[in-house]
mmCIF file of the N, C-alpha and C atoms, coordinates in Angstrom:
data_MODEL
# 
_entry.id   MODEL 
# 
loop_
_atom_site.group_PDB 
_atom_site.id 
_atom_site.type_symbol 
_atom_site.label_atom_id 
_atom_site.label_alt_id 
_atom_site.label_comp_id 
_atom_site.label_asym_id 
_atom_site.label_entity_id 
_atom_site.label_seq_id 
_atom_site.pdbx_PDB_ins_code 
_atom_site.Cartn_x 
_atom_site.Cartn_y 
_atom_site.Cartn_z 
_atom_site.occupancy 
_atom_site.B_iso_or_equiv 
_atom_site.pdbx_formal_charge 
_atom_site.auth_seq_id 
_atom_site.auth_comp_id 
_atom_site.auth_asym_id 
_atom_site.auth_atom_id 
_atom_site.pdbx_PDB_model_num 
ATOM 1   N N  . UNK A 1 1  ? -33.724 -5.812  38.610 1.00 0.00 ? 1  UNK A N  1 
ATOM 2   C CA . UNK A 1 1  ? -32.419 -6.265  39.105 1.00 0.00 ? 1  UNK A CA 1 
ATOM 3   C C  . UNK A 1 1  ? -31.311 -5.445  38.448 1.00 0.00 ? 1  UNK A C  1 
ATOM 4   N N  . UNK A 1 2  ? -30.512 -4.799  39.277 1.00 0.00 ? 2  UNK A N  1 
ATOM 5   C CA . UNK A 1 2  ? -29.437 -3.956  38.758 1.00 0.00 ? 2  UNK A CA 1 
ATOM 6   C C  . UNK A 1 2  ? -28.106 -4.702  38.817 1.00 0.00 ? 2  UNK A C  1 
ATOM 7   N N  . UNK A 1 3  ? -27.408 -4.727  37.682 1.00 0.00 ? 3  UNK A N  1 
ATOM 8   C CA . UNK A 1 3  ? -26.106 -5.397  37.664 1.00 0.00 ? 3  UNK A CA 1 
ATOM 9   C C  . UNK A 1 3  ? -25.110 -4.745  38.613 1.00 0.00 ? 3  UNK A C  1 
ATOM 10  N N  . UNK A 1 4  ? -25.258 -3.446  38.864 1.00 0.00 ? 4  UNK A N  1 
ATOM 11  C CA . UNK A 1 4  ? -24.313 -2.751  39.737 1.00 0.00 ? 4  UNK A CA 1 
ATOM 12  C C  . UNK A 1 4  ? -24.324 -3.314  41.158 1.00 0.00 ? 4  UNK A C  1 
ATOM 13  N N  . UNK A 1 5  ? -25.391 -4.018  41.525 1.00 0.00 ? 5  UNK A N  1 
ATOM 14  C CA . UNK A 1 5  ? -25.463 -4.568  42.879 1.00 0.00 ? 5  UNK A CA 1 
ATOM 15  C C  . UNK A 1 5  ? -24.515 -5.751  43.070 1.00 0.00 ? 5  UNK A C  1 
ATOM 16  N N  . UNK A 1 6  ? -24.054 -6.348  41.966 1.00 0.00 ? 6  UNK A N  1 
ATOM 17  C CA . UNK A 1 6  ? -23.199 -7.526  42.067 1.00 0.00 ? 6  UNK A CA 1 
ATOM 18  C C  . UNK A 1 6  ? -21.727 -7.132  42.068 1.00 0.00 ? 6  UNK A C  1 
ATOM 19  N N  . UNK A 1 7  ? -20.895 -7.879  42.817 1.00 0.00 ? 7  UNK A N  1 
ATOM 20  C CA . UNK A 1 7  ? -19.443 -7.658  42.742 1.00 0.00 ? 7  UNK A CA 1 
ATOM 21  C C  . UNK A 1 7  ? -18.945 -7.883  41.322 1.00 0.00 ? 7  UNK A C  1 
ATOM 22  N N  . UNK A 1 8  ? -17.920 -7.141  40.930 1.00 0.00 ? 8  UNK A N  1 
ATOM 23  C CA . UNK A 1 8  ? -17.451 -7.194  39.543 1.00 0.00 ? 8  UNK A CA 1 
ATOM 24  C C  . UNK A 1 8  ? -16.985 -8.585  39.146 1.00 0.00 ? 8  UNK A C  1 
ATOM 25  N N  . UNK A 1 9  ? -16.377 -9.345  40.067 1.00 0.00 ? 9  UNK A N  1 
ATOM 26  C CA . UNK A 1 9  ? -15.885 -10.670 39.675 1.00 0.00 ? 9  UNK A CA 1 
ATOM 27  C C  . UNK A 1 9  ? -17.046 -11.601 39.352 1.00 0.00 ? 9  UNK A C  1 
ATOM 28  N N  . UNK A 1 10 ? -18.196 -11.403 39.998 1.00 0.00 ? 10 UNK A N  1 
ATOM 29  C CA . UNK A 1 10 ? -19.375 -12.221 39.674 1.00 0.00 ? 10 UNK A CA 1 
ATOM 30  C C  . UNK A 1 10 ? -19.911 -11.827 38.303 1.00 0.00 ? 10 UNK A C  1 
ATOM 31  N N  . UNK A 1 11 ? -19.920 -10.527 37.995 1.00 0.00 ? 11 UNK A N  1 
ATOM 32  C CA . UNK A 1 11 ? -20.364 -10.086 36.665 1.00 0.00 ? 11 UNK A CA 1 
ATOM 33  C C  . UNK A 1 11 ? -19.458 -10.687 35.594 1.00 0.00 ? 11 UNK A C  1 
ATOM 34  N N  . UNK A 1 12 ? -18.152 -10.700 35.828 1.00 0.00 ? 12 UNK A N  1 
ATOM 35  C CA . UNK A 1 12 ? -17.226 -11.293 34.860 1.00 0.00 ? 12 UNK A CA 1 
ATOM 36  C C  . UNK A 1 12 ? -17.521 -12.771 34.668 1.00 0.00 ? 12 UNK A C  1 
ATOM 37  N N  . UNK A 1 13 ? -17.813 -13.476 35.755 1.00 0.00 ? 13 UNK A N  1 
ATOM 38  C CA . UNK A 1 13 ? -18.116 -14.905 35.662 1.00 0.00 ? 13 UNK A CA 1 
ATOM 39  C C  . UNK A 1 13 ? -19.383 -15.119 34.846 1.00 0.00 ? 13 UNK A C  1 
ATOM 40  N N  . UNK A 1 14 ? -20.400 -14.272 35.085 1.00 0.00 ? 14 UNK A N  1 
ATOM 41  C CA . UNK A 1 14 ? -21.651 -14.382 34.325 1.00 0.00 ? 14 UNK A CA 1 
ATOM 42  C C  . UNK A 1 14 ? -21.389 -14.123 32.846 1.00 0.00 ? 14 UNK A C  1 
ATOM 43  N N  . UNK A 1 15 ? -20.615 -13.090 32.537 1.00 0.00 ? 15 UNK A N  1 
ATOM 44  C CA . UNK A 1 15 ? -20.303 -12.790 31.130 1.00 0.00 ? 15 UNK A CA 1 
ATOM 45  C C  . UNK A 1 15 ? -19.583 -13.961 30.472 1.00 0.00 ? 15 UNK A C  1 
ATOM 46  N N  . UNK A 1 16 ? -18.610 -14.526 31.169 1.00 0.00 ? 16 UNK A N  1 
ATOM 47  C CA . UNK A 1 16 ? -17.869 -15.658 30.609 1.00 0.00 ? 16 UNK A CA 1 
ATOM 48  C C  . UNK A 1 16 ? -18.786 -16.850 30.387 1.00 0.00 ? 16 UNK A C  1 
ATOM 49  N N  . UNK A 1 17 ? -19.711 -17.072 31.322 1.00 0.00 ? 17 UNK A N  1 
ATOM 50  C CA . UNK A 1 17 ? -20.647 -18.184 31.174 1.00 0.00 ? 17 UNK A CA 1 
ATOM 51  C C  . UNK A 1 17 ? -21.558 -17.960 29.979 1.00 0.00 ? 17 UNK A C  1 
ATOM 52  N N  . UNK A 1 18 ? -22.066 -16.734 29.819 1.00 0.00 ? 18 UNK A N  1 
ATOM 53  C CA . UNK A 1 18 ? -22.923 -16.429 28.664 1.00 0.00 ? 18 UNK A CA 1 
ATOM 54  C C  . UNK A 1 18 ? -22.175 -16.634 27.361 1.00 0.00 ? 18 UNK A C  1 
ATOM 55  N N  . UNK A 1 19 ? -20.914 -16.196 27.315 1.00 0.00 ? 19 UNK A N  1 
ATOM 56  C CA . UNK A 1 19 ? -20.122 -16.372 26.095 1.00 0.00 ? 19 UNK A CA 1 
ATOM 57  C C  . UNK A 1 19 ? -19.966 -17.849 25.774 1.00 0.00 ? 19 UNK A C  1 
ATOM 58  N N  . UNK A 1 20 ? -19.788 -18.668 26.806 1.00 0.00 ? 20 UNK A N  1 
ATOM 59  C CA . UNK A 1 20 ? -19.665 -20.110 26.589 1.00 0.00 ? 20 UNK A CA 1 
ATOM 60  C C  . UNK A 1 20 ? -20.977 -20.673 26.065 1.00 0.00 ? 20 UNK A C  1 
ATOM 61  N N  . UNK A 1 21 ? -22.092 -20.264 26.667 1.00 0.00 ? 21 UNK A N  1 
ATOM 62  C CA . UNK A 1 21 ? -23.397 -20.780 26.239 1.00 0.00 ? 21 UNK A CA 1 
ATOM 63  C C  . UNK A 1 21 ? -23.720 -20.349 24.811 1.00 0.00 ? 21 UNK A C  1 
ATOM 64  N N  . UNK A 1 22 ? -23.275 -19.152 24.431 1.00 0.00 ? 22 UNK A N  1 
ATOM 65  C CA . UNK A 1 22 ? -23.598 -18.629 23.102 1.00 0.00 ? 22 UNK A CA 1 
ATOM 66  C C  . UNK A 1 22 ? -22.618 -19.092 22.027 1.00 0.00 ? 22 UNK A C  1 
ATOM 67  N N  . UNK A 1 23 ? -21.540 -19.721 22.436 1.00 0.00 ? 23 UNK A N  1 
ATOM 68  C CA . UNK A 1 23 ? -20.578 -20.240 21.462 1.00 0.00 ? 23 UNK A CA 1 
ATOM 69  C C  . UNK A 1 23 ? -20.986 -21.649 21.033 1.00 0.00 ? 23 UNK A C  1 
ATOM 70  N N  . UNK A 1 24 ? -20.402 -22.170 19.964 1.00 0.00 ? 24 UNK A N  1 
ATOM 71  C CA . UNK A 1 24 ? -20.732 -23.535 19.529 1.00 0.00 ? 24 UNK A CA 1 
ATOM 72  C C  . UNK A 1 24 ? -20.510 -24.535 20.659 1.00 0.00 ? 24 UNK A C  1 
ATOM 73  N N  . UNK A 1 25 ? -21.351 -25.529 20.763 1.00 0.00 ? 25 UNK A N  1 
ATOM 74  C CA . UNK A 1 25 ? -21.278 -26.464 21.903 1.00 0.00 ? 25 UNK A CA 1 
ATOM 75  C C  . UNK A 1 25 ? -19.938 -27.196 21.967 1.00 0.00 ? 25 UNK A C  1 
ATOM 76  N N  . UNK A 1 26 ? -19.371 -27.217 23.157 1.00 0.00 ? 26 UNK A N  1 
ATOM 77  C CA . UNK A 1 26 ? -18.182 -28.039 23.410 1.00 0.00 ? 26 UNK A CA 1 
ATOM 78  C C  . UNK A 1 26 ? -18.446 -28.769 24.716 1.00 0.00 ? 26 UNK A C  1 
ATOM 79  N N  . UNK A 1 27 ? -18.554 -30.063 24.651 1.00 0.00 ? 27 UNK A N  1 
ATOM 80  C CA . UNK A 1 27 ? -18.927 -30.835 25.837 1.00 0.00 ? 27 UNK A CA 1 
ATOM 81  C C  . UNK A 1 27 ? -17.949 -30.604 26.986 1.00 0.00 ? 27 UNK A C  1 
ATOM 82  N N  . UNK A 1 28 ? -16.664 -30.592 26.699 1.00 0.00 ? 28 UNK A N  1 
ATOM 83  C CA . UNK A 1 28 ? -15.685 -30.414 27.764 1.00 0.00 ? 28 UNK A CA 1 
ATOM 84  C C  . UNK A 1 28 ? -15.825 -29.033 28.410 1.00 0.00 ? 28 UNK A C  1 
ATOM 85  N N  . UNK A 1 29 ? -16.030 -28.003 27.584 1.00 0.00 ? 29 UNK A N  1 
ATOM 86  C CA . UNK A 1 29 ? -16.173 -26.648 28.108 1.00 0.00 ? 29 UNK A CA 1 
ATOM 87  C C  . UNK A 1 29 ? -17.439 -26.526 28.953 1.00 0.00 ? 29 UNK A C  1 
ATOM 88  N N  . UNK A 1 30 ? -18.545 -27.073 28.463 1.00 0.00 ? 30 UNK A N  1 
ATOM 89  C CA . UNK A 1 30 ? -19.799 -27.020 29.217 1.00 0.00 ? 30 UNK A CA 1 
ATOM 90  C C  . UNK A 1 30 ? -19.648 -27.735 30.554 1.00 0.00 ? 30 UNK A C  1 
ATOM 91  N N  . UNK A 1 31 ? -18.975 -28.866 30.564 1.00 0.00 ? 31 UNK A N  1 
ATOM 92  C CA . UNK A 1 31 ? -18.794 -29.615 31.800 1.00 0.00 ? 31 UNK A CA 1 
ATOM 93  C C  . UNK A 1 31 ? -17.989 -28.800 32.811 1.00 0.00 ? 31 UNK A C  1 
ATOM 94  N N  . UNK A 1 32 ? -16.949 -28.131 32.345 1.00 0.00 ? 32 UNK A N  1 
ATOM 95  C CA . UNK A 1 32 ? -16.148 -27.316 33.249 1.00 0.00 ? 32 UNK A CA 1 
ATOM 96  C C  . UNK A 1 32 ? -16.984 -26.200 33.857 1.00 0.00 ? 32 UNK A C  1 
ATOM 97  N N  . UNK A 1 33 ? -17.799 -25.554 33.042 1.00 0.00 ? 33 UNK A N  1 
ATOM 98  C CA . UNK A 1 33 ? -18.620 -24.462 33.566 1.00 0.00 ? 33 UNK A CA 1 
ATOM 99  C C  . UNK A 1 33 ? -19.666 -24.972 34.546 1.00 0.00 ? 33 UNK A C  1 
ATOM 100 N N  . UNK A 1 34 ? -20.249 -26.119 34.289 1.00 0.00 ? 34 UNK A N  1 
ATOM 101 C CA . UNK A 1 34 ? -21.208 -26.685 35.233 1.00 0.00 ? 34 UNK A CA 1 
ATOM 102 C C  . UNK A 1 34 ? -20.530 -26.945 36.573 1.00 0.00 ? 34 UNK A C  1 
ATOM 103 N N  . UNK A 1 35 ? -19.313 -27.456 36.541 1.00 0.00 ? 35 UNK A N  1 
ATOM 104 C CA . UNK A 1 35 ? -18.578 -27.688 37.780 1.00 0.00 ? 35 UNK A CA 1 
ATOM 105 C C  . UNK A 1 35 ? -18.318 -26.378 38.515 1.00 0.00 ? 35 UNK A C  1 
ATOM 106 N N  . UNK A 1 36 ? -17.962 -25.335 37.792 1.00 0.00 ? 36 UNK A N  1 
ATOM 107 C CA . UNK A 1 36 ? -17.712 -24.036 38.421 1.00 0.00 ? 36 UNK A CA 1 
ATOM 108 C C  . UNK A 1 36 ? -18.972 -23.498 39.083 1.00 0.00 ? 36 UNK A C  1 
ATOM 109 N N  . UNK A 1 37 ? -20.104 -23.608 38.385 1.00 0.00 ? 37 UNK A N  1 
ATOM 110 C CA . UNK A 1 37 ? -21.359 -23.081 38.924 1.00 0.00 ? 37 UNK A CA 1 
ATOM 111 C C  . UNK A 1 37 ? -21.746 -23.836 40.191 1.00 0.00 ? 37 UNK A C  1 
ATOM 112 N N  . UNK A 1 38 ? -21.546 -25.143 40.215 1.00 0.00 ? 38 UNK A N  1 
ATOM 113 C CA . UNK A 1 38 ? -21.893 -25.933 41.398 1.00 0.00 ? 38 UNK A CA 1 
ATOM 114 C C  . UNK A 1 38 ? -21.048 -25.539 42.604 1.00 0.00 ? 38 UNK A C  1 
ATOM 115 N N  . UNK A 1 39 ? -19.823 -25.073 42.369 1.00 0.00 ? 39 UNK A N  1 
ATOM 116 C CA . UNK A 1 39 ? -18.951 -24.682 43.476 1.00 0.00 ? 39 UNK A CA 1 
ATOM 117 C C  . UNK A 1 39 ? -19.378 -23.370 44.111 1.00 0.00 ? 39 UNK A C  1 
ATOM 118 N N  . UNK A 1 40 ? -20.099 -22.547 43.394 1.00 0.00 ? 40 UNK A N  1 
ATOM 119 C CA . UNK A 1 40 ? -20.485 -21.234 43.902 1.00 0.00 ? 40 UNK A CA 1 
ATOM 120 C C  . UNK A 1 40 ? -21.437 -21.338 45.087 1.00 0.00 ? 40 UNK A C  1 
# 
């Protein structure tokens, strides 16, 4: 799977999601990201 195949805004969203997952847990932040992913 090549990242270049994805639109840049999707790559940015993935990067932001990874940064959230790799940061210390914040329930409110995790909930917001789950809502964003469900909208996709």
